[in-house]
């Protein structure tokens, strides 16, 4: 590749952030609009927001057993993630976040902007019943062997 062709290539990132469970849909939309504005201002391109809905967390986060999970996929330069995370840190409604680089040298023209998605989240415990299928990353292949076996005693 020549220098001119790499100048238009960006990195692809994903950020998942947890929002307090009592926040309304309008509140979540305000946070999404803020992140969208940051990505646009920094010369990036927002691909899609997916609101995974309210889910039970593994442990209490900000003293809450549940949180609203929001996934953002976007393209940008190396400083974009730091700016997005800096803004998330300043929002009281956002309790946790995690950003990962998905790919290097992505052509922005090859990644069209997609419509935002809102999923239902988990079934409320009060109603009972099984939780719906997850739309997040698959959890297959995670097995821990030997948990039922007794550990050998050390001499």
PDB file of C-alpha atoms in Angstrom:
ATOM      1  CA  UNK A   1       0.000   0.000   0.000  1.00  0.00           C
ATOM      2  CA  UNK A   2       1.113   3.520  -0.625  1.00  0.00           C
ATOM      3  CA  UNK A   3       1.100   6.288   1.972  1.00  0.00           C
ATOM      4  CA  UNK A   4      -1.923   7.918   0.330  1.00  0.00           C
ATOM      5  CA  UNK A   5      -4.069   4.793   0.535  1.00  0.00           C
ATOM      6  CA  UNK A   6      -3.229   4.159   4.214  1.00  0.00           C
ATOM      7  CA  UNK A   7      -4.107   7.739   5.165  1.00  0.00           C
ATOM      8  CA  UNK A   8      -7.824   6.997   4.724  1.00  0.00           C
ATOM      9  CA  UNK A   9      -7.752   3.762   6.717  1.00  0.00           C
ATOM     10  CA  UNK A  10      -8.877   3.781  10.337  1.00  0.00           C
ATOM     11  CA  UNK A  11      -8.892   1.283  13.175  1.00  0.00           C
ATOM     12  CA  UNK A  12     -12.095  -0.469  14.197  1.00  0.00           C
ATOM     13  CA  UNK A  13     -12.998  -0.374  17.888  1.00  0.00           C
ATOM     14  CA  UNK A  14     -15.781  -1.662  20.105  1.00  0.00           C
ATOM     15  CA  UNK A  15     -16.735  -0.176  23.457  1.00  0.00           C
ATOM     16  CA  UNK A  16     -19.174  -1.835  25.824  1.00  0.00           C
ATOM     17  CA  UNK A  17     -20.395   0.293  28.685  1.00  0.00           C
ATOM     18  CA  UNK A  18     -22.749  -0.326  31.597  1.00  0.00           C
ATOM     19  CA  UNK A  19     -25.395   2.227  32.481  1.00  0.00           C
ATOM     20  CA  UNK A  20     -27.311   2.437  35.757  1.00  0.00           C
ATOM     21  CA  UNK A  21     -30.437   0.236  35.530  1.00  0.00           C
ATOM     22  CA  UNK A  22     -32.912   2.968  36.511  1.00  0.00           C
ATOM     23  CA  UNK A  23     -31.973   5.184  33.558  1.00  0.00           C
ATOM     24  CA  UNK A  24     -34.775   5.800  31.061  1.00  0.00           C
ATOM     25  CA  UNK A  25     -34.534   5.131  27.328  1.00  0.00           C
ATOM     26  CA  UNK A  26     -34.166   8.891  26.788  1.00  0.00           C
ATOM     27  CA  UNK A  27     -31.217   8.933  29.179  1.00  0.00           C
ATOM     28  CA  UNK A  28     -29.541   6.089  27.296  1.00  0.00           C
ATOM     29  CA  UNK A  29     -30.194   7.933  24.012  1.00  0.00           C
ATOM     30  CA  UNK A  30     -28.510  11.068  25.419  1.00  0.00           C
ATOM     31  CA  UNK A  31     -25.392   9.046  26.252  1.00  0.00           C
ATOM     32  CA  UNK A  32     -25.430   7.467  22.785  1.00  0.00           C
ATOM     33  CA  UNK A  33     -25.748  10.924  21.195  1.00  0.00           C
ATOM     34  CA  UNK A  34     -22.801  12.169  23.242  1.00  0.00           C
ATOM     35  CA  UNK A  35     -20.602   9.255  22.131  1.00  0.00           C
ATOM     36  CA  UNK A  36     -21.788   9.715  18.529  1.00  0.00           C
ATOM     37  CA  UNK A  37     -20.821  13.405  18.707  1.00  0.00           C
ATOM     38  CA  UNK A  38     -17.353  12.580  20.065  1.00  0.00           C
ATOM     39  CA  UNK A  39     -16.696  10.035  17.318  1.00  0.00           C
ATOM     40  CA  UNK A  40     -17.803  12.511  14.628  1.00  0.00           C
ATOM     41  CA  UNK A  41     -15.840  15.400  16.160  1.00  0.00           C
ATOM     42  CA  UNK A  42     -12.645  13.318  16.304  1.00  0.00           C
ATOM     43  CA  UNK A  43     -12.938  12.321  12.630  1.00  0.00           C
ATOM     44  CA  UNK A  44     -14.230   8.808  13.250  1.00  0.00           C
ATOM     45  CA  UNK A  45     -17.240   6.946  11.959  1.00  0.00           C
ATOM     46  CA  UNK A  46     -19.853   5.328  14.198  1.00  0.00           C
ATOM     47  CA  UNK A  47     -20.983   2.007  12.743  1.00  0.00           C
ATOM     48  CA  UNK A  48     -23.725   0.954  15.162  1.00  0.00           C
ATOM     49  CA  UNK A  49     -25.052   1.114  18.699  1.00  0.00           C
ATOM     50  CA  UNK A  50     -26.628  -2.016  20.146  1.00  0.00           C
ATOM     51  CA  UNK A  51     -28.441  -1.685  23.458  1.00  0.00           C
ATOM     52  CA  UNK A  52     -28.381  -5.198  24.917  1.00  0.00           C
ATOM     53  CA  UNK A  53     -30.907  -4.188  27.559  1.00  0.00           C
ATOM     54  CA  UNK A  54     -30.982  -4.633  31.302  1.00  0.00           C
ATOM     55  CA  UNK A  55     -29.047  -7.685  32.467  1.00  0.00           C
ATOM     56  CA  UNK A  56     -27.939  -9.169  35.739  1.00  0.00           C
ATOM     57  CA  UNK A  57     -24.273  -8.493  36.442  1.00  0.00           C
ATOM     58  CA  UNK A  58     -21.850 -11.067  37.826  1.00  0.00           C
ATOM     59  CA  UNK A  59     -21.374  -8.921  40.932  1.00  0.00           C
ATOM     60  CA  UNK A  60     -22.942  -5.641  42.097  1.00  0.00           C
ATOM     61  CA  UNK A  61     -21.693  -2.663  40.084  1.00  0.00           C
ATOM     62  CA  UNK A  62     -22.253   0.730  41.750  1.00  0.00           C
ATOM     63  CA  UNK A  63     -24.278  -1.179  44.378  1.00  0.00           C
ATOM     64  CA  UNK A  64     -26.707  -2.416  41.700  1.00  0.00           C
ATOM     65  CA  UNK A  65     -27.179  -6.113  40.757  1.00  0.00           C
ATOM     66  CA  UNK A  66     -28.291  -5.203  37.217  1.00  0.00           C
ATOM     67  CA  UNK A  67     -27.164  -2.746  34.542  1.00  0.00           C
ATOM     68  CA  UNK A  68     -28.118  -1.668  31.031  1.00  0.00           C
ATOM     69  CA  UNK A  69     -25.484  -2.913  28.575  1.00  0.00           C
ATOM     70  CA  UNK A  70     -24.663  -0.734  25.540  1.00  0.00           C
ATOM     71  CA  UNK A  71     -22.321  -1.799  22.716  1.00  0.00           C
ATOM     72  CA  UNK A  72     -20.789   0.746  20.327  1.00  0.00           C
ATOM     73  CA  UNK A  73     -18.871  -0.164  17.170  1.00  0.00           C
ATOM     74  CA  UNK A  74     -16.884   2.601  15.491  1.00  0.00           C
ATOM     75  CA  UNK A  75     -13.879   3.518  13.355  1.00  0.00           C
ATOM     76  CA  UNK A  76     -11.266   6.079  14.307  1.00  0.00           C
ATOM     77  CA  UNK A  77      -7.700   7.023  15.032  1.00  0.00           C
ATOM     78  CA  UNK A  78      -5.618   5.984  18.020  1.00  0.00           C
ATOM     79  CA  UNK A  79      -6.735   8.913  20.219  1.00  0.00           C
ATOM     80  CA  UNK A  80     -10.456   8.330  19.745  1.00  0.00           C
ATOM     81  CA  UNK A  81     -10.827   5.566  22.342  1.00  0.00           C
ATOM     82  CA  UNK A  82      -9.125   7.677  25.012  1.00  0.00           C
ATOM     83  CA  UNK A  83     -11.500  10.562  24.296  1.00  0.00           C
ATOM     84  CA  UNK A  84     -14.602   8.311  24.367  1.00  0.00           C
ATOM     85  CA  UNK A  85     -13.499   6.723  27.656  1.00  0.00           C
ATOM     86  CA  UNK A  86     -12.639  10.125  29.164  1.00  0.00           C
ATOM     87  CA  UNK A  87     -16.191  11.292  28.463  1.00  0.00           C
ATOM     88  CA  UNK A  88     -17.747   8.069  29.780  1.00  0.00           C
ATOM     89  CA  UNK A  89     -15.720   8.496  32.987  1.00  0.00           C
ATOM     90  CA  UNK A  90     -17.305  11.933  33.493  1.00  0.00           C
ATOM     91  CA  UNK A  91     -20.884  10.615  33.246  1.00  0.00           C
ATOM     92  CA  UNK A  92     -22.430   9.549  36.563  1.00  0.00           C
ATOM     93  CA  UNK A  93     -24.888   7.252  34.748  1.00  0.00           C
ATOM     94  CA  UNK A  94     -22.063   5.128  33.265  1.00  0.00           C
ATOM     95  CA  UNK A  95     -20.598   2.702  35.801  1.00  0.00           C
ATOM     96  CA  UNK A  96     -18.138   0.572  33.768  1.00  0.00           C
ATOM     97  CA  UNK A  97     -16.709   0.433  30.252  1.00  0.00           C
ATOM     98  CA  UNK A  98     -14.347  -1.680  28.196  1.00  0.00           C
ATOM     99  CA  UNK A  99     -12.880  -0.855  24.794  1.00  0.00           C
ATOM    100  CA  UNK A 100     -11.093  -3.211  22.424  1.00  0.00           C
ATOM    101  CA  UNK A 101      -9.446  -2.782  19.039  1.00  0.00           C
ATOM    102  CA  UNK A 102     -11.107  -5.103  16.543  1.00  0.00           C
ATOM    103  CA  UNK A 103      -9.027  -4.412  13.421  1.00  0.00           C
ATOM    104  CA  UNK A 104      -6.267  -2.231  11.999  1.00  0.00           C
ATOM    105  CA  UNK A 105      -6.374  -0.486   8.624  1.00  0.00           C
ATOM    106  CA  UNK A 106     -10.108  -0.610   7.934  1.00  0.00           C
ATOM    107  CA  UNK A 107     -11.354   1.313   4.928  1.00  0.00           C
ATOM    108  CA  UNK A 108     -14.253   3.506   6.154  1.00  0.00           C
ATOM    109  CA  UNK A 109     -16.036   3.056   2.836  1.00  0.00           C
ATOM    110  CA  UNK A 110     -16.156  -0.715   3.375  1.00  0.00           C
ATOM    111  CA  UNK A 111     -18.102  -0.344   6.657  1.00  0.00           C
ATOM    112  CA  UNK A 112     -21.551   1.195   6.114  1.00  0.00           C
ATOM    113  CA  UNK A 113     -23.346   2.895   9.001  1.00  0.00           C
ATOM    114  CA  UNK A 114     -25.995   0.525  10.364  1.00  0.00           C
ATOM    115  CA  UNK A 115     -29.238   1.237  12.138  1.00  0.00           C
ATOM    116  CA  UNK A 116     -29.104   1.180  15.952  1.00  0.00           C
ATOM    117  CA  UNK A 117     -30.531  -1.935  17.594  1.00  0.00           C
ATOM    118  CA  UNK A 118     -32.338  -2.268  20.918  1.00  0.00           C
ATOM    119  CA  UNK A 119     -32.717  -5.725  22.449  1.00  0.00           C
ATOM    120  CA  UNK A 120     -35.050  -6.716  25.282  1.00  0.00           C
ATOM    121  CA  UNK A 121     -32.459  -7.792  27.861  1.00  0.00           C
ATOM    122  CA  UNK A 122     -33.126 -10.462  30.458  1.00  0.00           C
ATOM    123  CA  UNK A 123     -36.567 -11.547  31.600  1.00  0.00           C
ATOM    124  CA  UNK A 124     -37.470  -9.896  34.884  1.00  0.00           C
ATOM    125  CA  UNK A 125     -36.937 -12.285  37.833  1.00  0.00           C
ATOM    126  CA  UNK A 126     -40.392 -11.476  39.201  1.00  0.00           C
ATOM    127  CA  UNK A 127     -42.033 -12.983  36.121  1.00  0.00           C
ATOM    128  CA  UNK A 128     -39.775 -16.041  36.106  1.00  0.00           C
ATOM    129  CA  UNK A 129     -39.072 -18.125  33.062  1.00  0.00           C
ATOM    130  CA  UNK A 130     -35.907 -18.590  31.065  1.00  0.00           C
ATOM    131  CA  UNK A 131     -33.863 -15.661  29.820  1.00  0.00           C
ATOM    132  CA  UNK A 132     -34.023 -15.006  26.069  1.00  0.00           C
ATOM    133  CA  UNK A 133     -31.131 -15.967  23.820  1.00  0.00           C
ATOM    134  CA  UNK A 134     -28.213 -13.586  24.157  1.00  0.00           C
ATOM    135  CA  UNK A 135     -27.280 -11.397  21.224  1.00  0.00           C
ATOM    136  CA  UNK A 136     -23.785 -10.787  22.544  1.00  0.00           C
ATOM    137  CA  UNK A 137     -20.637 -12.737  21.884  1.00  0.00           C
ATOM    138  CA  UNK A 138     -20.995 -16.520  22.030  1.00  0.00           C
ATOM    139  CA  UNK A 139     -19.923 -18.271  25.224  1.00  0.00           C
ATOM    140  CA  UNK A 140     -19.352 -21.666  23.680  1.00  0.00           C
ATOM    141  CA  UNK A 141     -16.186 -23.559  24.395  1.00  0.00           C
ATOM    142  CA  UNK A 142     -15.771 -22.267  27.934  1.00  0.00           C
ATOM    143  CA  UNK A 143     -15.415 -25.374  30.048  1.00  0.00           C
ATOM    144  CA  UNK A 144     -13.500 -25.937  33.224  1.00  0.00           C
ATOM    145  CA  UNK A 145     -12.458 -29.537  33.693  1.00  0.00           C
ATOM    146  CA  UNK A 146     -11.620 -31.177  36.948  1.00  0.00           C
ATOM    147  CA  UNK A 147     -13.799 -29.128  39.271  1.00  0.00           C
ATOM    148  CA  UNK A 148     -15.474 -32.239  40.645  1.00  0.00           C
ATOM    149  CA  UNK A 149     -12.212 -34.046  41.211  1.00  0.00           C
ATOM    150  CA  UNK A 150     -10.455 -33.746  44.513  1.00  0.00           C
ATOM    151  CA  UNK A 151      -7.175 -31.926  44.435  1.00  0.00           C
ATOM    152  CA  UNK A 152      -4.191 -34.158  45.199  1.00  0.00           C
ATOM    153  CA  UNK A 153      -2.811 -33.660  48.670  1.00  0.00           C
ATOM    154  CA  UNK A 154       0.651 -32.245  48.922  1.00  0.00           C
ATOM    155  CA  UNK A 155       3.250 -34.169  50.911  1.00  0.00           C
TER     156      UNK A 155
END
